[in-house]
Short mmCIF file of C-alpha atoms in Angstrom, two decimals:
data_model
loop_
_atom_site.label_atom_id
_atom_site.label_comp_id
_atom_site.label_asym_id
_atom_site.label_seq_id
_atom_site.Cartn_x
_atom_site.Cartn_y
_atom_site.Cartn_z
CA UNK A 793 0.00 0.00 0.00
CA UNK A 794 1.39 3.39 -1.02
CA UNK A 795 0.44 6.96 -0.18
CA UNK A 796 -0.18 9.26 -3.14
CA UNK A 797 -0.71 12.98 -3.47
CA UNK A 798 -1.86 14.59 -6.69
CA UNK A 799 -1.11 18.02 -8.09
CA UNK A 800 -3.86 19.13 -10.46
CA UNK A 801 -3.24 22.18 -12.63
CA UNK A 802 -5.60 21.38 -15.51
CA UNK A 803 -8.47 23.73 -16.32
CA UNK A 804 -11.67 21.78 -15.59
CA UNK A 805 -13.56 23.55 -18.38
CA UNK A 806 -11.09 23.34 -21.24
CA UNK A 807 -8.92 20.27 -20.85
CA UNK A 808 -9.01 16.60 -19.94
CA UNK A 809 -6.60 16.72 -17.00
CA UNK A 810 -9.19 16.79 -14.23
CA UNK A 811 -10.93 13.76 -15.71
CA UNK A 812 -7.60 11.95 -15.91
CA UNK A 813 -6.79 12.88 -12.32
CA UNK A 814 -10.13 11.55 -11.07
CA UNK A 815 -9.72 8.33 -13.03
CA UNK A 816 -6.22 7.92 -11.62
CA UNK A 817 -7.43 8.63 -8.09
CA UNK A 818 -10.31 6.14 -8.35
CA UNK A 819 -7.99 3.46 -9.72
CA UNK A 820 -5.35 3.80 -7.05
CA UNK A 821 -7.95 3.82 -4.28
CA UNK A 822 -9.53 0.72 -5.80
CA UNK A 823 -6.12 -0.96 -5.64
CA UNK A 824 -5.98 -0.30 -1.91
CA UNK A 825 -3.58 2.64 -1.96
CA UNK A 826 -4.38 5.88 -0.17
CA UNK A 827 -4.43 9.55 -1.07
CA UNK A 828 -3.13 12.13 1.37
CA UNK A 829 -4.08 15.26 -0.50
CA UNK A 830 -5.09 16.55 -3.90
CA UNK A 831 -3.59 20.00 -4.36
CA UNK A 832 -5.08 22.32 -6.97
CA UNK A 833 -2.93 24.99 -8.56
CA UNK A 834 -3.11 27.31 -11.60
CA UNK A 835 -6.40 26.81 -13.51
CA UNK A 836 -6.93 23.60 -11.56
CA UNK A 837 -8.43 25.62 -8.69
CA UNK A 838 -11.47 26.48 -10.83
CA UNK A 839 -12.92 23.07 -10.01
CA UNK A 840 -13.35 24.14 -6.37
CA UNK A 841 -16.27 26.47 -7.10
CA UNK A 842 -19.57 25.15 -5.81
CA UNK A 843 -21.22 27.30 -8.49
CA UNK A 844 -19.83 25.16 -11.33
CA UNK A 845 -22.97 24.09 -13.08
CA UNK A 846 -22.42 21.72 -16.01
CA UNK A 847 -25.42 20.50 -18.05
CA UNK A 848 -27.22 17.61 -16.37
CA UNK A 849 -25.91 15.05 -18.87
CA UNK A 850 -22.28 15.95 -18.17
CA UNK A 851 -19.97 14.81 -15.40
CA UNK A 852 -19.84 17.17 -12.42
CA UNK A 853 -16.13 17.29 -11.58
CA UNK A 854 -16.58 19.37 -8.42
CA UNK A 855 -19.13 16.97 -6.92
CA UNK A 856 -17.11 13.93 -8.00
CA UNK A 857 -13.98 15.19 -6.24
CA UNK A 858 -16.06 16.09 -3.18
CA UNK A 859 -17.67 12.67 -2.95
CA UNK A 860 -14.38 10.86 -3.49
CA UNK A 861 -12.61 12.93 -0.83
CA UNK A 862 -15.34 12.44 1.74
CA UNK A 863 -15.66 8.70 1.10
CA UNK A 864 -11.91 8.09 1.24
CA UNK A 865 -10.99 10.74 3.77
CA UNK A 866 -8.43 12.83 1.93
CA UNK A 867 -7.98 16.57 1.53
CA UNK A 868 -8.85 18.77 -1.43
CA UNK A 869 -6.72 21.91 -1.18
CA UNK A 870 -6.75 24.90 -3.51
CA UNK A 871 -3.80 27.30 -3.47
CA UNK A 872 -4.92 30.56 -1.93
CA UNK A 873 -2.92 32.94 -4.14
CA UNK A 874 -4.11 31.60 -7.48
CA UNK A 875 -7.61 30.81 -6.19
CA UNK A 876 -8.24 34.38 -5.04
CA UNK A 877 -7.09 35.72 -8.41
CA UNK A 878 -9.60 33.48 -10.15
CA UNK A 879 -12.48 34.33 -7.85
CA UNK A 880 -12.49 31.13 -5.81
CA UNK A 881 -13.18 32.44 -2.32
CA UNK A 882 -14.01 31.00 1.10
CA UNK A 883 -15.78 32.83 3.91
CA UNK A 884 -12.57 33.89 5.67
CA UNK A 885 -11.04 35.37 2.53
CA UNK A 886 -14.32 37.01 1.55
CA UNK A 887 -14.41 38.73 4.92
CA UNK A 888 -10.73 39.67 4.83
CA UNK A 889 -11.05 41.22 1.38
CA UNK A 890 -14.47 42.82 1.80
CA UNK A 891 -16.10 40.64 -0.86
CA UNK A 892 -19.82 39.95 -0.88
CA UNK A 893 -19.79 36.18 -0.84
CA UNK A 894 -17.93 32.90 -0.84
CA UNK A 895 -18.24 30.23 -3.50
CA UNK A 896 -15.96 27.38 -2.49
CA UNK A 897 -17.44 23.91 -2.36
CA UNK A 898 -17.49 22.80 1.31
CA UNK A 899 -15.43 19.70 0.53
CA UNK A 900 -12.52 21.89 -0.59
CA UNK A 901 -10.29 24.12 1.48
CA UNK A 902 -8.16 27.09 0.55
CA UNK A 903 -4.62 27.10 1.82
CA UNK A 904 -1.05 27.93 0.93
CA UNK A 905 1.64 26.20 -1.09
CA UNK A 906 3.02 24.86 2.18
CA UNK A 907 0.29 22.22 1.90
CA UNK A 908 1.76 21.11 -1.42
CA UNK A 909 5.25 20.94 0.05
CA UNK A 910 3.95 18.93 2.98
CA UNK A 911 2.08 16.57 0.65
CA UNK A 912 5.26 16.04 -1.36
CA UNK A 913 7.29 15.21 1.72
CA UNK A 914 4.71 12.93 3.29
CA UNK A 915 3.64 10.89 0.27
CA UNK A 916 5.39 8.06 -1.55
CA UNK A 917 4.40 9.47 -4.92
CA UNK A 918 3.26 12.80 -6.31
CA UNK A 919 1.61 12.71 -9.73
CA UNK A 920 0.75 15.89 -11.66
CA UNK A 921 -2.21 16.33 -13.99
CA UNK A 922 -2.01 19.47 -16.09
CA UNK B 1202 17.96 14.97 4.17
CA UNK B 1203 16.18 17.73 2.34
CA UNK B 1204 14.30 16.89 -0.84
CA UNK B 1205 15.05 18.47 -4.17
CA UNK B 1206 12.70 20.09 -6.63
CA UNK B 1207 13.39 20.98 -10.26
CA UNK B 1208 11.16 23.57 -11.90
CA UNK B 1209 11.22 23.57 -15.69
CA UNK B 1210 10.30 26.71 -17.61
CA UNK B 1211 9.56 25.81 -21.25
CA UNK B 1212 7.09 28.49 -22.36
CA UNK B 1213 7.52 32.08 -23.49
CA UNK B 1214 6.13 34.75 -21.15
CA UNK B 1215 2.84 36.69 -21.20
CA UNK B 1216 0.79 34.58 -23.63
CA UNK B 1217 0.14 32.37 -20.63
CA UNK B 1218 0.68 32.48 -16.88
CA UNK B 1219 3.01 29.47 -16.78
CA UNK B 1220 6.23 31.37 -16.01
CA UNK B 1221 4.62 33.59 -13.44
CA UNK B 1222 2.95 30.74 -11.57
CA UNK B 1223 5.99 28.48 -11.67
CA UNK B 1224 8.03 31.34 -10.26
CA UNK B 1225 5.52 31.64 -7.39
CA UNK B 1226 5.96 27.93 -6.66
CA UNK B 1227 9.72 28.32 -6.70
CA UNK B 1228 9.74 31.27 -4.28
CA UNK B 1229 7.32 29.68 -1.88
CA UNK B 1230 8.89 26.21 -1.90
CA UNK B 1231 12.16 27.98 -1.09
CA UNK B 1232 10.71 28.84 2.31
CA UNK B 1233 10.46 25.13 3.10
CA UNK B 1234 14.12 24.21 2.88
CA UNK B 1235 13.90 22.32 -0.37
CA UNK B 1236 16.84 22.30 -2.69
CA UNK B 1237 15.42 23.99 -5.76
CA UNK B 1238 16.71 24.32 -9.30
CA UNK B 1239 15.16 26.46 -12.02
CA UNK B 1240 15.72 25.16 -15.55
CA UNK B 1241 15.04 27.18 -18.70
CA UNK B 1242 14.61 25.18 -21.90
CA UNK B 1243 12.76 25.52 -25.21
CA UNK B 1244 10.80 28.77 -25.45
CA UNK B 1245 11.27 29.10 -21.68
CA UNK B 1246 14.58 30.83 -22.44
CA UNK B 1247 12.53 33.89 -23.51
CA UNK B 1248 11.51 34.30 -19.84
CA UNK B 1249 15.02 35.56 -19.13
CA UNK B 1250 15.30 38.33 -21.75
CA UNK B 1251 16.19 41.78 -20.51
CA UNK B 1252 14.03 44.80 -21.31
CA UNK B 1253 10.67 43.09 -20.99
CA UNK B 1254 7.91 45.72 -20.74
CA UNK B 1255 4.58 43.95 -20.32
CA UNK B 1256 3.51 47.00 -18.30
CA UNK B 1257 2.51 48.69 -21.54
CA UNK B 1258 -0.21 46.02 -21.79
CA UNK B 1259 -1.09 46.36 -18.10
CA UNK B 1260 0.44 42.97 -17.36
CA UNK B 1261 2.66 42.48 -14.36
CA UNK B 1262 6.35 42.21 -15.17
CA UNK B 1263 7.45 39.07 -13.38
CA UNK B 1264 10.80 38.97 -15.18
CA UNK B 1265 12.55 41.17 -12.60
CA UNK B 1266 11.56 38.65 -9.94
CA UNK B 1267 13.92 36.10 -11.55
CA UNK B 1268 16.73 38.37 -10.33
CA UNK B 1269 15.66 37.57 -6.76
CA UNK B 1270 16.01 33.77 -7.14
CA UNK B 1271 19.41 33.85 -5.47
CA UNK B 1272 18.08 35.83 -2.50
CA UNK B 1273 15.42 33.16 -2.08
CA UNK B 1274 18.20 30.56 -1.85
CA UNK B 1275 17.71 29.17 -5.36
CA UNK B 1276 21.23 28.97 -6.67
CA UNK B 1277 20.95 26.44 -9.48
CA UNK B 1278 19.51 28.40 -12.39
CA UNK B 1279 20.40 26.83 -15.71
CA UNK B 1280 19.60 27.88 -19.27
CA UNK B 1281 20.06 25.60 -22.25
CA UNK B 1282 22.74 26.82 -24.65
CA UNK B 1283 21.39 24.61 -27.45
CA UNK B 1284 17.94 26.16 -27.13
CA UNK B 1285 19.40 29.68 -27.06
CA UNK B 1286 21.38 28.96 -30.18
CA UNK B 1287 18.42 27.43 -31.97
CA UNK B 1288 16.53 30.67 -31.28
CA UNK B 1289 19.48 32.81 -32.34
CA UNK B 1290 19.70 34.37 -28.90
CA UNK B 1291 23.01 35.35 -27.41
CA UNK B 1292 23.56 35.14 -23.66
CA UNK B 1293 24.14 38.90 -23.62
CA UNK B 1294 20.41 39.44 -24.18
CA UNK B 1295 19.56 37.60 -20.96
CA UNK B 1296 19.40 38.95 -17.45
CA UNK B 1297 22.48 37.87 -15.51
CA UNK B 1298 20.63 35.36 -13.34
CA UNK B 1299 21.32 32.02 -15.01
CA UNK B 1300 24.34 29.90 -15.84
CA UNK B 1301 24.79 28.75 -19.39
CA UNK B 1302 24.32 25.00 -19.44
CA UNK B 1303 23.45 22.25 -21.90
CA UNK B 1304 20.86 19.51 -22.37
CA UNK B 1305 23.12 16.91 -20.83
CA UNK B 1306 23.60 18.84 -17.58
CA UNK B 1307 19.95 19.90 -17.45
CA UNK B 1308 18.79 16.31 -17.98
CA UNK B 1309 21.08 15.21 -15.17
CA UNK B 1310 19.51 17.79 -12.85
CA UNK B 1311 16.02 16.58 -13.79
CA UNK B 1312 17.02 12.95 -13.28
CA UNK B 1313 18.50 13.62 -9.84
CA UNK B 1314 15.63 15.75 -8.48
CA UNK B 1315 13.05 14.16 -6.20
CA UNK B 1316 10.23 16.20 -7.75
CA UNK B 1317 9.83 17.99 -11.06
CA UNK B 1318 7.21 20.63 -11.86
CA UNK B 1319 6.13 22.11 -15.16
CA UNK B 1320 3.08 24.21 -15.99
CA UNK C 446 16.50 7.96 -10.46
CA UNK C 447 14.23 5.99 -12.81
CA UNK C 448 11.64 8.44 -14.06
CA UNK C 449 8.25 7.96 -15.68
CA UNK C 450 7.55 10.75 -18.14
CA UNK C 451 3.85 11.42 -18.69
CA UNK C 452 3.09 13.35 -21.88
CA UNK C 453 -0.31 14.77 -22.80
CA UNK C 454 0.65 17.30 -25.46
CA UNK C 455 1.69 15.81 -28.83
CA UNK C 456 3.61 18.98 -29.72
CA UNK C 457 6.06 18.46 -26.88
CA UNK C 458 7.09 14.91 -27.88
CA UNK C 459 10.53 15.89 -29.07
CA UNK C 460 11.32 18.12 -26.10
CA UNK C 461 10.12 15.47 -23.66
CA UNK C 462 12.01 12.55 -25.18
CA UNK C 463 15.14 14.69 -25.35
CA UNK C 464 15.03 14.93 -21.55
CA UNK C 465 14.72 11.19 -21.05
CA UNK C 466 17.52 8.89 -20.00
CA UNK C 467 17.98 5.26 -20.96
CA UNK C 468 16.33 3.85 -17.83
CA UNK C 469 13.31 6.17 -18.08
CA UNK C 470 9.89 5.42 -19.56
CA UNK C 471 7.33 7.44 -21.49
CA UNK C 472 3.56 7.15 -21.12
CA UNK C 473 1.37 8.95 -23.65
CA UNK C 474 -1.97 10.11 -22.27
CA UNK C 475 -4.84 12.36 -23.41
CA UNK C 476 -4.21 14.05 -26.79
CA UNK C 477 -0.66 12.73 -26.97
CA UNK C 478 -1.95 9.18 -27.61
CA UNK C 479 -2.26 10.12 -31.30
CA UNK C 480 1.53 9.91 -31.44
CA UNK C 481 1.33 6.16 -31.03
CA UNK C 482 0.05 5.99 -34.61
CA UNK C 483 2.75 8.34 -35.90
CA UNK C 484 5.92 7.51 -34.04
CA UNK C 485 7.75 4.23 -33.76
CA UNK C 486 7.98 2.93 -30.22
CA UNK C 487 10.62 1.22 -28.21
CA UNK C 488 10.36 -0.99 -25.15
CA UNK C 489 10.12 1.93 -22.73
CA UNK C 490 7.27 3.59 -24.63
CA UNK C 491 3.71 3.13 -23.41
CA UNK C 492 0.32 4.53 -24.32
CA UNK C 493 -2.76 4.82 -22.11
CA UNK C 494 -5.38 2.41 -23.43
CA UNK C 495 -8.48 4.22 -22.15
CA UNK C 496 -7.39 7.41 -23.93
CA UNK C 497 -6.91 5.46 -27.17
CA UNK C 498 -10.33 3.83 -26.87
CA UNK C 499 -11.93 7.22 -26.13
CA UNK C 500 -10.54 8.50 -29.43
CA UNK C 501 -11.29 5.45 -31.57
CA UNK C 502 -7.59 4.77 -31.97
CA UNK C 503 -7.28 1.49 -30.13
CA UNK C 504 -6.84 -0.76 -33.17
CA UNK C 505 -4.26 1.33 -35.02
CA UNK C 506 -1.60 1.70 -32.36
CA UNK C 507 1.37 -0.62 -32.25
CA UNK C 508 2.63 0.80 -28.96
CA UNK C 509 2.64 -1.15 -25.71
CA UNK C 510 -0.74 -0.39 -24.10
CA UNK C 511 -1.25 0.25 -20.42
CA UNK C 512 -4.63 0.66 -18.76
CA UNK C 513 -5.29 2.84 -15.70
CA UNK C 514 -4.48 -0.05 -13.34
CA UNK C 515 -1.10 -0.39 -15.00
CA UNK C 516 -0.67 3.43 -15.07
CA UNK C 517 -0.85 3.44 -11.26
CA UNK C 518 1.57 0.50 -11.12
CA UNK C 519 4.00 2.33 -13.41
CA UNK C 520 4.09 5.37 -11.13
CA UNK C 521 5.13 3.03 -8.31
CA UNK C 522 7.60 1.05 -10.38
CA UNK C 523 9.51 4.23 -11.27
CA UNK C 524 11.09 6.45 -8.58
CA UNK C 525 9.18 9.53 -9.68
CA UNK C 526 6.95 10.82 -12.41
CA UNK C 527 7.35 13.97 -14.49
CA UNK C 528 4.27 15.30 -16.23
CA UNK C 529 5.74 17.05 -19.25
CA UNK C 530 3.50 20.06 -19.84
CA UNK D 19 7.16 68.94 10.58
CA UNK D 20 5.14 66.36 8.71
CA UNK D 21 1.54 66.97 7.79
CA UNK D 22 -0.85 64.55 9.48
CA UNK D 23 -2.61 62.29 7.05
CA UNK D 24 -6.18 61.10 7.29
CA UNK D 25 -5.77 57.40 6.49
CA UNK D 26 -9.46 56.93 5.84
CA UNK D 27 -9.10 59.06 2.72
CA UNK D 28 -6.62 56.57 1.19
CA UNK D 29 -7.60 53.43 -0.74
CA UNK D 30 -6.55 50.48 1.41
CA UNK D 31 -7.53 46.84 1.68
CA UNK D 32 -9.18 45.44 4.74
CA UNK D 33 -5.86 44.61 6.36
CA UNK D 34 -4.59 48.14 5.89
CA UNK D 35 -2.32 47.72 2.86
CA UNK D 36 -2.37 50.58 0.37
CA UNK D 37 -4.04 49.41 -2.83
CA UNK D 38 -2.18 52.02 -4.87
CA UNK D 39 1.46 52.22 -3.85
CA UNK D 40 1.99 55.41 -5.88
CA UNK D 41 0.04 57.29 -3.20
CA UNK D 42 2.69 56.48 -0.62
CA UNK D 43 4.84 59.13 0.98
CA UNK D 44 6.57 59.55 4.32
CA UNK D 45 3.52 61.02 5.96
CA UNK D 46 1.49 57.97 4.92
CA UNK D 47 4.18 55.73 6.39
CA UNK D 48 4.01 57.66 9.69
CA UNK D 49 0.24 57.33 9.83
CA UNK D 50 0.24 53.58 9.08
CA UNK D 51 3.01 52.95 11.60
CA UNK D 52 0.98 54.73 14.26
CA UNK D 53 -1.86 52.32 13.55
CA UNK D 54 0.63 49.46 13.92
CA UNK D 55 1.81 50.97 17.24
CA UNK D 56 5.35 51.43 15.95
CA UNK D 57 7.28 54.59 16.58
CA UNK D 58 9.46 55.07 13.52
CA UNK D 59 13.14 55.56 14.25
CA UNK D 60 16.04 56.04 11.86
CA UNK D 61 16.52 52.24 11.92
CA UNK D 62 12.92 51.65 10.85
CA UNK D 63 13.25 54.12 8.02
CA UNK D 64 16.32 52.40 6.70
CA UNK D 65 14.53 49.05 6.57
CA UNK D 66 11.47 50.63 4.97
CA UNK D 67 13.61 52.23 2.29
CA UNK D 68 15.34 48.93 1.57
CA UNK D 69 11.99 47.14 1.38
CA UNK D 70 10.86 49.69 -1.19
CA UNK D 71 14.10 49.21 -3.09
CA UNK D 72 13.60 45.45 -3.02
CA UNK D 73 10.16 45.90 -4.54
CA UNK D 74 11.45 48.29 -7.17
CA UNK D 75 14.25 45.94 -8.14
CA UNK D 76 12.37 42.62 -8.12
CA UNK D 77 8.74 43.68 -8.59
CA UNK D 78 7.57 41.58 -5.67
CA UNK D 79 7.12 42.14 -1.93
CA UNK D 80 9.81 40.27 -0.02
CA UNK D 81 9.13 37.50 2.44
CA UNK D 82 11.38 37.38 5.48
CA UNK D 83 14.25 35.20 4.22
CA UNK D 84 15.11 37.08 1.03
CA UNK D 85 14.64 40.35 2.89
CA UNK D 86 17.23 39.34 5.47
CA UNK D 87 19.64 38.25 2.74
CA UNK D 88 19.06 41.45 0.78
CA UNK D 89 19.72 43.64 3.82
CA UNK D 90 22.84 41.69 4.72
CA UNK D 91 24.14 42.15 1.20
CA UNK D 92 23.09 45.73 0.48
CA UNK D 93 23.28 47.28 3.92
CA UNK D 94 25.07 45.60 6.80
CA UNK D 95 25.66 42.14 8.22
CA UNK D 96 24.72 43.26 11.76
CA UNK D 97 21.32 44.51 10.67
CA UNK D 98 20.59 41.89 8.06
CA UNK D 99 19.26 39.31 10.50
CA UNK D 100 15.78 38.32 11.50
CA UNK D 101 16.18 39.05 15.23
CA UNK D 102 17.04 42.66 14.52
CA UNK D 103 14.10 42.95 12.13
CA UNK D 104 11.69 41.37 14.60
CA UNK D 105 12.74 43.88 17.24
CA UNK D 106 11.84 46.70 14.86
CA UNK D 107 8.66 45.09 13.51
CA UNK D 108 7.31 42.78 16.22
CA UNK D 109 4.26 41.57 14.25
CA UNK D 110 6.42 40.18 11.46
CA UNK D 111 8.96 42.24 9.51
CA UNK D 112 7.84 41.24 6.00
CA UNK D 113 4.19 41.87 6.85
CA UNK D 114 4.58 45.13 8.78
CA UNK D 115 7.45 46.69 6.88
CA UNK D 116 5.74 46.18 3.51
CA UNK D 117 2.53 47.66 4.92
CA UNK D 118 4.28 50.75 6.23
CA UNK D 119 6.24 50.97 2.96
CA UNK D 120 2.97 51.13 1.04
CA UNK D 121 3.56 47.89 -0.88
CA UNK D 122 1.29 44.93 -1.58
CA UNK D 123 1.32 42.32 1.15
CA UNK D 124 3.74 39.44 0.49
CA UNK D 125 2.06 36.35 -0.97
CA UNK D 126 1.08 34.00 1.82
CA UNK D 127 2.50 30.54 1.85
CA UNK D 128 1.35 28.95 5.08
#
């Protein structure tokens, strides 16, 4: 049994990377490995918005990540610097920056790149999907 | 033993955020005692040109931040001489932040790093 | 360190393979799987089967196919992975 | 004699950082430092000026480590250390000095 962390930088709306990352995550969990954390960076953070609203006949990446993380007890972390730029905001940041609302899906958290560094150091493998 | 991280810049600046956001990773990972190298290959060598003025397009000039790599403890900054030559760029057009290197040495750095990031 | 290179952009094939050493492997995924119909392979060259099937390319490729189960195994078999972006 | 500045007339973010660093001057620095409960001495001013120089040179607000290295290199070994900086700016040198210097807050990494 190995511990994985994933770094996901792919834009959920314009590339395949998030789908690949989810498929990879499901496969490794099925094999009995564990995930410590999935860290979202660059356009990857866009998947953390709870307002993502794909047509009903398309896969909801946000909800799929959320369900997977809750079922298998791992963390979904979006990088604060790039998330804020792209309008992915939690309640704390909304308050701190005098914004009118938050939009992060409750299964995700916003944090710093230190969480990526920690994931790298505490996992057997880090795989990037961009 | 501290882990090592290689960051590969292979895209020209401003048409995308790749250089800017890789630079952010480099500076922040530097705070966590990782041994970091910054490698410039392919069109990534254009990141290091002097006289960049994206300000005229209201874009932030991240190129001057490369000059701070050393202050952040990132001392291995390599640029591929083959890729410079292929693009008819002389080293004199680059900011004095990188060491001229070659594919062989850059590949060795990639091979020996514990983690490698691109964007 | 034995490295698994993961390539998803067909335009970066040359740059990516240039970085590879003799003990490294290459796995084509996403759009890069089209290369498995264009480029000759060697024993360290793999292509992700699900991405071929998704694109209707599964019968044409002569490359060594790996499915997602084997993709996960490859990342463990090699010391690290580099996603060449 | 420095003119007193009404900080509420300046555009600042919720944490008190100027949102337009071109509006900064020494009187603004004095007013912000009062808010931070720091009495500016010659030593503070020197650090503030170096922090502004750092930003000008590298187009980014320094975090603590590069700031220390920069000061040690450009100014003096005795003053380019984090203990000295913490004595001057007890709430965190990078955070407080950039605020008083009218620069954007350093990107957070924790």
